Amino acid sequence: MTPSSLPFSGLLRSKRGVNALLRWCGGALRSPGGTSSPVSPARMPPPGARRCSASSSGDTTAWLWSVYHQTKRQSEDLTQILSSNSVNPDTIFANNETSLHDIEIYGFDYDYTLAFYSSHLHTLIFNIARDILIQEHRYPAGLREYEYIPDFVVRGLHYDVQKALLMKIDAFHYIQLGTVYRGLHPVPDKEVIAMYEGSHVPLEIMSDFYGKSSHGHTMKQFMDIFSLPEMTLLCCVNDYFMKHNIDYEPVHLYKDVKEAIGDVHVKGIMYRAVEADIEKYICYGEQTHAVLRKLSENGKKMFLITNSPFDFVDRGMNYIVGKDWRSLFDVVIVQADKPGFFNDRRKPFRRVTDKGVLLWDRIHHLEKGQIYKQGNLYEFLRLTGWRGSKVLYFGDHIYSDLADLTLKHGWRTGAIIPELRKEIKIMNTPDYVHTMTWLQSLTGLVEQMQVHRDPASQAVVQQWIKEREHMRSRTKDIFNGQFGSLFRTYHNPTYFSRRLSRFADIYMASLSCLLKYDLQHTFFPRRTPLQHESPFWPEQTCVNAMNLPIESRSPG
């Protein structure tokens, strides 16, 4: 099944929609002097704004407010149109043109790619790590008062280890003010600006291109879904120490929490808990099974590379797919130690028996039905010959799963972003559409009318700026009251979003989205205009430039 409708096509089918668009975009192609000019939609004057300026400040003020109200009415008219053109949450989005026709081999991570977990798992990780801090690191027993707080944090946040601050940073290394937390409480903007001498975070204290810090304990970016309970635990422990006036070293706290969270995984505590009550922790994967069956029936080769141990993967895949799950995969590699698997040439493969016994023989072939441990990608490529853009690998971790594959090895990459479905549903709500439409209209109004420098006019513009700031905060809170959207810091992309666009050819909410497309489908990225380019199509002229949620290339 292929997508049958193009973006914005719903608006263009109706005379009312076309007229609304023409009214909205009427000034886009005409400069203030009346000549044709490639004016950016974000900079075009609103309808009616290019009237003769009044002679007195009172008349100017009245005129400014009349333009404001006229723009607001037109914004509300456009909101009614846009509310009926929503994004389909099951869409696969493209950063780079990708044709499934060319893909012969499909690879998968396991956690949060083939297997999805319930919210109970994050509570489990939080509780176990909290108790490890108390029992093994001698932290105060009072920490047991804290329980896991769902939806307190979002993925992709940065943690300043020295200052014990959790924050969201945009693609240009600027902190989003209002999203800086010490413990469970926000840090005032003035204090943040004083600490960082502004809101910019220098490159040398941030993580490098792969999300790793090369300058010791400075900034840590949390990109893994499993890191949500870790961030929450950091906030809770910080909160306890501050509440009880305990003097502590933030670096020690960070290291101890990191070690406690690591023990939950490394010592197998989480694995045993999930295996003991699999129905509680793993969401039944009927659609995952359907995706694998579809690929197998179409003659595609498949492989699995995961950091999880075999017993854990086997138990989960038996539940999700069935006892014959191994027959679907040509190669299965467990405890791969990604991202080291993609870079370290020294580790050879070892075969693992069904009972978990490691064999000592040299591996000359990667055989279907067998289980292999560790190894490295270079040996994998030599033994399989699976190279270049005929391979598509899916994973949820932008750095550990995807970065090296696309940068060094030329594989196609697909990012699984479970949060995407929730955010799209929020973007489809009338409240969000209304808020964003008026926010963009008001921004354009401020940009155009700031040229009026008399005190009365500037007072009006300042009122608009305050309203805009209120609207910006509201758009953040719609997604998450503390940190906002995973993908945006107000209007800019987040640091997470920029890495997603660099390392993932395509991205989607879950593998089940593949069921909506046939295996000959080509995914095309939208040609959204650069800042200096003149828009040519209606959706670029009016809607894409405003970042409004319009009808996607949704599967019909």
Coordinates of C-alpha atoms in Angstrom, one line a residue:
M1 CA 0.0 0.0 0.0
T2 CA 1.5 3.3 -1.0
P3 CA 0.7 6.8 0.3
S4 CA -2.0 8.3 -1.9
S5 CA -2.2 11.9 -0.9
L6 CA 0.4 14.7 -1.1
P7 CA 0.9 17.3 1.6
F8 CA -1.7 20.1 1.6
S9 CA -3.7 18.5 -1.1
G10 CA -6.8 18.6 1.1
L11 CA -6.7 22.4 1.2
L12 CA -6.2 22.7 -2.5
R13 CA -9.3 20.6 -3.3
S14 CA -11.7 23.1 -1.9
K15 CA -12.4 26.6 -3.2
R16 CA -12.6 27.8 0.4
G17 CA -9.2 26.4 1.2
V18 CA -7.6 28.0 -1.9
N19 CA -9.2 31.4 -1.1
A20 CA -7.9 31.2 2.4
L21 CA -4.4 30.4 1.2
L22 CA -4.5 33.2 -1.3
R23 CA -5.6 35.7 1.3
W24 CA -2.9 34.5 3.7
C25 CA -0.1 34.5 1.1
G26 CA -1.2 37.5 -0.8
G27 CA 1.7 39.7 0.2
A28 CA 4.4 37.0 -0.2
L29 CA 5.4 37.9 -3.7
R30 CA 5.2 41.6 -3.6
S31 CA 7.7 43.9 -1.8
P32 CA 6.6 47.0 0.0
G33 CA 7.4 49.0 -3.1
G34 CA 4.9 46.9 -5.1
T35 CA 7.5 45.1 -7.3
S36 CA 8.0 41.4 -7.5
S37 CA 10.4 40.1 -5.0
P38 CA 11.3 36.7 -3.5
V39 CA 10.3 37.7 0.0
S40 CA 10.6 35.0 2.7
P41 CA 7.2 34.0 4.1
A42 CA 8.5 34.5 7.6
R43 CA 9.4 38.1 6.7
M44 CA 6.4 39.1 4.6
P45 CA 4.1 41.8 6.0
P46 CA 0.7 40.6 7.1
P47 CA -2.4 41.5 5.0
G48 CA -3.2 45.2 5.3
A49 CA 0.1 46.1 7.0
R50 CA 1.4 48.2 4.1
R51 CA -0.9 51.2 4.6
C52 CA 0.2 54.8 4.8
S53 CA 1.5 55.5 8.2
A54 CA -0.5 57.9 10.3
S55 CA 0.7 61.4 11.2
S56 CA 0.1 61.2 14.9
S57 CA 1.3 58.6 17.5
G58 CA -2.4 58.0 18.5
D59 CA -3.4 57.2 15.0
T60 CA -0.3 55.0 14.5
T61 CA -1.2 53.1 17.7
A62 CA -4.8 52.6 16.6
W63 CA -3.6 51.5 13.2
L64 CA -1.2 48.9 14.7
W65 CA -4.0 47.4 16.8
S66 CA -6.3 47.3 13.8
V67 CA -3.6 45.3 11.9
Y68 CA -3.2 43.1 14.9
H69 CA -7.0 42.3 15.1
Q70 CA -7.2 41.8 11.3
T71 CA -4.2 39.4 11.3
K72 CA -5.7 37.5 14.3
R73 CA -9.1 37.0 12.4
Q74 CA -7.3 35.7 9.4
S75 CA -5.2 33.4 11.6
E76 CA -8.4 32.0 13.1
D77 CA -9.8 31.4 9.6
L78 CA -6.7 29.5 8.6
T79 CA -6.8 27.5 11.8
Q80 CA -10.2 26.1 10.8
I81 CA -8.7 24.9 7.5
L82 CA -5.5 23.5 9.0
S83 CA -7.3 21.6 11.8
S84 CA -8.8 19.2 9.2
N85 CA -5.4 18.4 7.6
S86 CA -3.5 16.3 10.2
V87 CA -0.3 14.3 10.1
N88 CA -0.7 10.5 10.1
P89 CA 1.3 9.1 13.1
D90 CA 2.1 5.9 11.0
T91 CA 4.0 7.9 8.3
I92 CA 7.6 7.1 7.6
F93 CA 9.5 10.4 7.3
A94 CA 12.6 10.8 5.2
N95 CA 15.7 12.9 5.8
N96 CA 17.4 11.4 2.7
E97 CA 15.8 9.8 -0.4
T98 CA 15.5 6.1 0.3
S99 CA 14.1 3.4 -2.0
L100 CA 13.0 0.1 -0.5
H101 CA 13.4 -1.4 -3.9
D102 CA 17.2 -1.2 -3.5
I103 CA 17.2 -2.8 0.0
E104 CA 18.1 -6.5 0.1
I105 CA 19.1 -6.9 3.7
Y106 CA 17.3 -5.6 6.8
G107 CA 19.1 -5.4 10.2
F108 CA 17.6 -4.7 13.6
D109 CA 18.5 -3.8 17.1
Y110 CA 16.3 -5.5 19.8
D111 CA 15.4 -3.2 22.6
Y112 CA 12.9 -0.5 21.6
T113 CA 13.2 -1.7 18.0
L114 CA 11.8 -5.2 17.8
A115 CA 10.7 -5.2 21.5
F116 CA 8.8 -2.4 23.1
Y117 CA 8.4 -2.1 26.8
S118 CA 5.7 -0.9 29.1
S119 CA 6.1 2.1 31.5
H120 CA 6.5 -0.5 34.3
L121 CA 10.1 -1.1 33.1
H122 CA 11.2 2.4 33.8
T123 CA 9.7 2.3 37.3
L124 CA 11.6 -1.0 37.8
I125 CA 14.9 0.4 36.7
F126 CA 14.5 3.5 38.9
N127 CA 13.5 1.6 42.0
I128 CA 16.4 -0.9 41.7
A129 CA 19.0 1.7 41.0
R130 CA 17.7 3.9 43.9
D131 CA 18.0 0.9 46.3
I132 CA 21.5 0.2 45.0
L133 CA 22.5 3.7 45.9
I134 CA 21.2 3.2 49.4
Q135 CA 22.5 -0.3 50.0
E136 CA 25.8 -0.3 48.2
H137 CA 26.8 3.4 48.0
R138 CA 25.6 4.4 51.5
Y139 CA 23.2 7.1 50.2
P140 CA 20.5 8.3 52.7
A141 CA 17.6 5.8 53.3
G142 CA 15.3 8.8 52.9
L143 CA 15.7 8.5 49.1
R144 CA 13.1 5.8 49.3
E145 CA 10.5 8.6 49.6
Y146 CA 11.1 9.3 45.9
E147 CA 9.2 7.3 43.3
Y148 CA 9.7 7.3 39.5
I149 CA 8.0 10.3 37.9
P150 CA 6.6 9.4 34.4
D151 CA 7.0 12.1 31.8
F152 CA 9.2 14.3 34.0
V153 CA 12.0 14.2 31.5
V154 CA 12.4 13.7 27.7
R155 CA 15.1 12.1 25.7
G156 CA 18.1 14.1 24.3
L157 CA 18.6 16.3 27.3
H158 CA 22.1 17.4 28.5
Y159 CA 23.4 17.2 32.0
D160 CA 26.1 19.5 33.3
V161 CA 28.0 17.2 35.6
Q162 CA 29.9 19.9 37.4
K163 CA 26.8 22.1 38.1
A164 CA 24.3 19.3 38.5
L165 CA 21.9 20.9 36.0
L166 CA 19.7 19.1 33.5
M167 CA 18.7 21.1 30.4
K168 CA 17.6 21.1 26.8
I169 CA 20.0 22.5 24.2
D170 CA 19.2 23.4 20.6
A171 CA 21.1 22.6 17.4
F172 CA 23.1 25.8 17.8
H173 CA 24.3 25.0 21.3
Y174 CA 21.9 27.4 23.0
I175 CA 20.1 26.5 26.2
Q176 CA 16.4 26.8 26.0
L177 CA 15.7 29.0 29.0
G178 CA 12.9 27.7 31.1
T179 CA 14.1 24.1 30.7
V180 CA 17.1 24.1 33.1
Y181 CA 16.5 22.0 36.3
R182 CA 18.4 21.5 39.4
G183 CA 16.8 18.6 41.1
L184 CA 13.1 18.7 40.6
H185 CA 12.8 22.5 40.3
P186 CA 13.5 25.0 37.5
V187 CA 16.5 27.3 37.7
P188 CA 15.6 31.0 37.1
D189 CA 16.7 32.4 33.7
K190 CA 18.8 35.1 35.3
E191 CA 20.8 32.5 37.3
V192 CA 21.3 30.4 34.1
I193 CA 22.5 33.4 32.2
A194 CA 24.9 34.3 35.0
M195 CA 26.4 30.8 35.2
Y196 CA 27.0 30.4 31.5
E197 CA 27.6 34.1 30.7
G198 CA 24.6 33.9 28.4
S199 CA 22.7 30.9 27.2
H200 CA 25.4 29.5 24.8
V201 CA 27.2 26.3 25.7
P202 CA 30.8 26.2 24.2
L203 CA 31.7 23.3 22.0
E204 CA 34.6 22.3 24.2
I205 CA 32.4 21.3 27.2
M206 CA 29.7 19.6 25.1
S207 CA 29.8 16.1 23.8
D208 CA 31.5 15.5 20.5
F209 CA 30.0 14.4 17.1
Y210 CA 29.1 11.0 18.6
G211 CA 27.6 12.3 21.8
K212 CA 30.7 11.5 23.9
S213 CA 32.7 13.9 26.0
S214 CA 36.4 14.2 25.3
H215 CA 37.1 16.5 28.2
G216 CA 36.2 14.3 31.2
H217 CA 33.0 14.9 33.1
T218 CA 31.5 18.0 31.6
M219 CA 28.3 17.6 29.6
K220 CA 26.5 14.3 29.2
Q221 CA 23.7 13.9 26.6
F222 CA 21.1 11.2 27.3
M223 CA 20.0 9.7 24.0
D224 CA 18.9 6.3 25.1
I225 CA 15.2 5.6 26.0
F226 CA 16.6 3.5 29.0
S227 CA 18.2 6.8 30.2
L228 CA 14.8 8.3 31.2
P229 CA 14.9 6.6 34.7
E230 CA 18.6 7.6 35.0
M231 CA 17.8 11.3 34.5
T232 CA 14.8 11.1 36.9
L233 CA 17.0 9.5 39.6
L234 CA 19.7 12.2 39.2
C235 CA 17.0 14.8 39.7
C236 CA 15.5 13.1 42.7
V237 CA 18.9 12.6 44.5
N238 CA 19.9 16.2 43.8
D239 CA 16.5 17.3 45.1
Y240 CA 17.0 15.3 48.4
F241 CA 20.4 16.7 49.0
M242 CA 19.3 20.3 48.4
K243 CA 16.1 19.9 50.5
H244 CA 18.1 18.6 53.4
N245 CA 21.0 21.1 53.0
I246 CA 23.6 18.3 52.5
D247 CA 26.9 19.4 51.0
Y248 CA 27.8 17.0 48.2
E249 CA 30.1 16.7 45.2
P250 CA 28.0 16.7 41.9
V251 CA 30.6 14.7 40.0
H252 CA 30.5 11.9 42.6
L253 CA 26.7 11.9 42.5
Y254 CA 26.7 11.6 38.7
K255 CA 29.2 8.7 38.7
D256 CA 27.3 6.8 41.5
V257 CA 24.0 7.1 39.7
K258 CA 25.5 6.1 36.4
E259 CA 27.1 3.0 38.1
A260 CA 23.9 2.1 39.9
I261 CA 21.9 2.3 36.6
G262 CA 24.7 0.2 34.9
D263 CA 24.4 -2.5 37.6
V264 CA 20.7 -2.9 36.8
H265 CA 21.7 -3.9 33.3
V266 CA 25.2 -5.5 33.7
K267 CA 24.3 -7.6 36.7
G268 CA 21.3 -8.9 34.9
I269 CA 18.8 -7.7 37.5
M270 CA 16.5 -6.1 34.8
Y271 CA 16.8 -9.1 32.5
R272 CA 15.7 -11.5 35.2
A273 CA 12.8 -9.3 36.3
V274 CA 11.5 -9.0 32.7
E275 CA 11.8 -12.7 32.0
A276 CA 10.0 -13.5 35.3
D277 CA 6.9 -11.4 34.3
I278 CA 7.2 -10.8 30.6
E279 CA 3.6 -9.9 30.0
K280 CA 3.9 -7.0 32.4
Y281 CA 7.0 -5.5 30.8
I282 CA 6.9 -6.3 27.1
C283 CA 4.2 -5.0 24.9
Y284 CA 2.9 -7.8 22.7
G285 CA 4.5 -7.4 19.3
E286 CA 1.9 -8.8 16.9
Q287 CA 2.8 -6.1 14.3
T288 CA 6.6 -6.7 14.8
H289 CA 5.9 -10.3 13.8
A290 CA 3.9 -9.1 10.8
V291 CA 6.8 -6.9 9.6
L292 CA 9.3 -9.7 9.9
R293 CA 7.0 -12.1 8.1
K294 CA 6.4 -9.6 5.3
L295 CA 10.2 -9.2 4.7
S296 CA 10.8 -12.9 4.9
E297 CA 8.0 -13.7 2.4
N298 CA 9.5 -11.1 0.0
G299 CA 12.9 -12.8 0.0
K300 CA 14.7 -10.3 2.2
K301 CA 17.6 -11.3 4.3
M302 CA 17.5 -10.3 8.0
F303 CA 19.9 -10.1 10.9
L304 CA 19.8 -9.0 14.5
I305 CA 22.6 -7.2 16.3
T306 CA 21.9 -6.4 20.0
N307 CA 23.8 -5.7 23.2
S308 CA 21.3 -7.8 25.2
P309 CA 22.2 -11.4 26.2
F310 CA 20.7 -14.4 24.4
D311 CA 18.5 -15.7 27.1
F312 CA 16.8 -12.3 27.5
V313 CA 16.4 -11.9 23.7
D314 CA 15.2 -15.5 23.2
R315 CA 12.5 -15.1 25.9
G316 CA 11.3 -11.9 24.5
M317 CA 11.2 -13.0 20.9
N318 CA 9.4 -16.2 21.8
Y319 CA 6.7 -14.0 23.3
I320 CA 6.7 -11.5 20.5
V321 CA 7.1 -13.7 17.4
G322 CA 7.0 -17.3 18.5
K323 CA 9.4 -20.2 19.1
D324 CA 10.4 -20.3 15.5
W325 CA 11.7 -16.7 15.5
R326 CA 15.3 -17.7 14.8
S327 CA 14.2 -19.1 11.4
L328 CA 13.4 -15.6 10.2
F329 CA 17.0 -14.3 10.8
D330 CA 20.0 -15.2 8.7
V331 CA 22.4 -14.0 11.4
V332 CA 21.8 -13.4 15.2
I333 CA 24.5 -11.5 17.2
V334 CA 24.0 -10.9 21.0
Q335 CA 26.1 -9.0 23.5
A336 CA 27.6 -7.1 20.6
D337 CA 28.9 -4.2 22.7
K338 CA 27.7 -1.5 20.4
P339 CA 29.0 1.1 19.5
G340 CA 32.4 -0.7 19.9
F341 CA 31.1 -3.4 17.6
F342 CA 31.2 -0.9 14.7
N343 CA 34.7 0.3 15.4
D344 CA 36.8 -2.3 17.2
R345 CA 38.4 -4.8 14.8
R346 CA 39.9 -7.0 17.5
K347 CA 37.0 -8.9 19.0
P348 CA 36.2 -12.2 17.1
F349 CA 32.8 -13.9 17.0
R350 CA 32.1 -16.7 19.4
R351 CA 29.3 -19.2 18.9
V352 CA 26.8 -19.6 21.7
T353 CA 24.9 -22.9 22.3
D354 CA 21.2 -22.9 23.2
K355 CA 22.2 -23.4 26.8
G356 CA 24.4 -20.3 26.8
V357 CA 27.8 -22.2 26.6
L358 CA 30.5 -20.3 24.7
L359 CA 32.4 -22.5 22.1
W360 CA 36.1 -22.0 21.3
D361 CA 36.2 -22.8 17.6
R362 CA 37.1 -20.2 15.0
I363 CA 34.2 -18.8 13.0
H364 CA 34.5 -19.2 9.3
H365 CA 30.8 -18.7 8.4
L366 CA 27.9 -17.0 10.1
E367 CA 25.3 -19.7 9.8
K368 CA 21.5 -19.3 9.9
G369 CA 20.0 -20.7 13.1
Q370 CA 23.2 -20.2 15.1
I371 CA 23.8 -17.6 17.8
Y372 CA 26.9 -15.5 17.9
K373 CA 28.4 -13.3 20.6
Q374 CA 30.5 -10.1 20.4
G375 CA 32.5 -9.9 17.1
N376 CA 32.9 -6.7 15.1
L377 CA 31.4 -5.2 12.0
Y378 CA 34.5 -5.6 9.8
E379 CA 34.5 -9.3 10.3
F380 CA 30.7 -9.3 9.8
L381 CA 31.2 -7.6 6.4
R382 CA 33.9 -10.0 5.4
L383 CA 31.9 -13.1 6.3
T384 CA 28.5 -11.9 4.8
G385 CA 29.5 -9.5 2.0
W386 CA 26.6 -7.3 3.0
R387 CA 27.9 -3.9 2.2
G388 CA 26.7 -0.4 1.3
S389 CA 23.3 1.0 0.6
K390 CA 21.6 -2.4 0.0
V391 CA 21.6 -2.8 3.8
L392 CA 19.0 -0.9 6.0
Y393 CA 19.6 -1.1 9.7
F394 CA 17.0 0.0 12.3
G395 CA 17.7 1.1 15.9
D396 CA 16.5 3.5 18.5
H397 CA 19.8 5.0 19.6
I398 CA 21.0 7.7 17.3
Y399 CA 24.7 7.4 18.2
S400 CA 25.2 3.7 19.2
D401 CA 23.0 2.2 16.5
L402 CA 23.2 4.6 13.5
A403 CA 26.0 7.1 13.4
D404 CA 28.9 4.8 12.4
L405 CA 26.9 2.8 10.0
T406 CA 25.9 5.8 7.9
L407 CA 29.2 7.8 8.3
K408 CA 31.7 5.0 7.9
H409 CA 30.0 2.1 6.2
G410 CA 27.4 3.6 3.9
W411 CA 24.5 1.5 5.2
R412 CA 21.0 3.0 5.1
T413 CA 19.7 3.7 8.6
G414 CA 16.2 3.9 10.1
A415 CA 15.6 5.5 13.5
I416 CA 12.8 4.1 15.7
I417 CA 11.4 7.1 17.7
P418 CA 8.5 5.9 19.9
E419 CA 7.9 9.4 21.2
L420 CA 7.0 10.5 17.6
R421 CA 3.5 9.0 17.8
K422 CA 2.6 10.9 20.9
E423 CA 4.0 14.2 19.6
I424 CA 2.2 13.9 16.3
K425 CA -1.1 13.3 18.1
I426 CA -0.5 16.5 20.1
M427 CA 0.3 18.4 16.9
N428 CA -3.0 17.3 15.4
T429 CA -5.1 18.8 18.2
P430 CA -7.1 21.9 17.5
D431 CA -5.5 23.6 20.5
Y432 CA -2.0 23.1 19.1
V433 CA -2.9 24.1 15.6
H434 CA -4.6 27.3 16.9
T435 CA -1.7 28.2 19.1
M436 CA 1.0 27.6 16.5
T437 CA -0.9 29.5 13.7
W438 CA -1.4 32.6 15.9
L439 CA 2.2 32.3 17.2
Q440 CA 3.6 32.4 13.7
S441 CA 1.3 35.2 12.7
L442 CA 2.2 37.3 15.8
T443 CA 5.9 36.7 15.1
G444 CA 5.5 38.0 11.6
L445 CA 3.6 41.0 12.9
V446 CA 6.4 41.9 15.4
E447 CA 9.1 41.5 12.8
Q448 CA 7.4 43.8 10.4
M449 CA 6.1 46.5 12.8
Q450 CA 9.2 46.9 14.8
V451 CA 10.3 49.5 12.3
H452 CA 7.9 52.0 14.0
R453 CA 10.3 53.5 16.6
D454 CA 8.2 56.2 18.3
P455 CA 7.5 55.4 22.0
A456 CA 3.7 54.8 21.5
S457 CA 4.3 52.2 18.7
Q458 CA 7.1 50.5 20.6
A459 CA 4.8 50.1 23.6
V460 CA 2.4 48.3 21.4
V461 CA 5.1 46.1 19.9
Q462 CA 6.4 45.3 23.4
Q463 CA 2.9 44.1 24.3
W464 CA 3.0 41.8 21.3
I465 CA 6.4 40.5 22.3
K466 CA 5.1 39.6 25.8
E467 CA 2.2 37.8 24.3
R468 CA 4.5 35.9 21.9
E469 CA 6.7 34.8 24.9
H470 CA 3.6 33.5 26.6
M471 CA 2.6 31.6 23.5
R472 CA 6.1 30.2 23.1
S473 CA 5.9 28.8 26.7
R474 CA 2.5 27.4 26.0
T475 CA 3.7 25.5 23.0
K476 CA 6.5 24.0 25.1
D477 CA 4.1 23.0 27.9
I478 CA 1.7 21.3 25.5
F479 CA 4.3 18.5 25.0
N480 CA 6.1 18.4 28.4
G481 CA 5.7 20.9 31.2
Q482 CA 9.4 20.8 32.1
F483 CA 11.3 20.3 28.8
G484 CA 8.8 20.6 25.9
S485 CA 9.1 18.7 22.6
L486 CA 11.8 16.2 21.9
F487 CA 12.3 17.8 18.5
R488 CA 12.1 21.6 19.0
T489 CA 13.4 24.3 21.4
Y490 CA 10.7 26.8 20.6
H491 CA 11.4 27.4 16.8
N492 CA 14.9 25.8 16.5
P493 CA 15.5 22.1 16.2
T494 CA 16.9 20.4 19.3
Y495 CA 20.3 19.0 19.5
F496 CA 18.6 15.6 19.3
S497 CA 16.7 16.6 16.2
R498 CA 19.8 17.8 14.4
R499 CA 21.6 14.5 15.1
L500 CA 18.5 12.6 14.0
S501 CA 18.5 14.4 10.6
R502 CA 22.2 13.7 10.2
F503 CA 22.4 10.0 11.1
A504 CA 19.0 8.6 10.0
D505 CA 17.9 8.3 6.4
I506 CA 14.3 7.6 7.5
Y507 CA 12.6 7.7 10.9
M508 CA 9.3 6.4 12.3
A509 CA 7.4 5.7 15.5
S510 CA 7.7 1.9 15.2
L511 CA 8.5 -0.8 12.8
S512 CA 4.8 -1.4 12.3
C513 CA 4.8 1.7 10.0
L514 CA 6.5 -0.5 7.4
L515 CA 3.3 -2.4 7.0
K516 CA 1.7 0.6 5.3
Y517 CA 4.1 0.6 2.4
D518 CA 5.1 -1.9 -0.3
L519 CA 8.7 -2.9 -0.6
Q520 CA 9.1 -1.0 -3.9
H521 CA 8.3 2.4 -2.2
T522 CA 10.7 5.3 -2.4
F523 CA 10.7 7.8 0.5
F524 CA 11.4 11.4 -0.6
P525 CA 12.4 14.2 1.9
R526 CA 10.4 17.4 1.5
R527 CA 12.2 20.2 -0.3
T528 CA 11.6 22.9 2.3
P529 CA 13.1 26.2 1.2
L530 CA 16.3 27.5 2.7
Q531 CA 16.2 30.9 4.3
H532 CA 17.5 32.6 1.2
E533 CA 15.3 30.7 -1.2
S534 CA 12.0 31.9 -2.7
P535 CA 9.2 29.4 -2.0
F536 CA 7.4 28.0 -5.1
W537 CA 4.6 25.8 -3.8
P538 CA 1.6 26.6 -1.7
E539 CA 2.6 24.3 1.2
Q540 CA 6.1 25.9 1.3
T541 CA 4.8 29.5 0.8
C542 CA 2.3 29.3 3.7
V543 CA 2.5 26.3 5.9
N544 CA 5.8 24.6 5.9
A545 CA 7.5 27.9 6.5
M546 CA 5.4 28.3 9.6
N547 CA 6.1 24.8 10.8
L548 CA 2.5 24.0 11.0
P549 CA 1.2 20.4 11.2
I550 CA -0.3 19.8 7.8
E551 CA -1.5 16.6 6.1
S552 CA 1.6 14.3 5.7
R553 CA 2.3 11.7 3.1
S554 CA 0.0 9.5 5.1
P555 CA -0.6 6.0 4.0
G556 CA -4.0 5.8 2.4

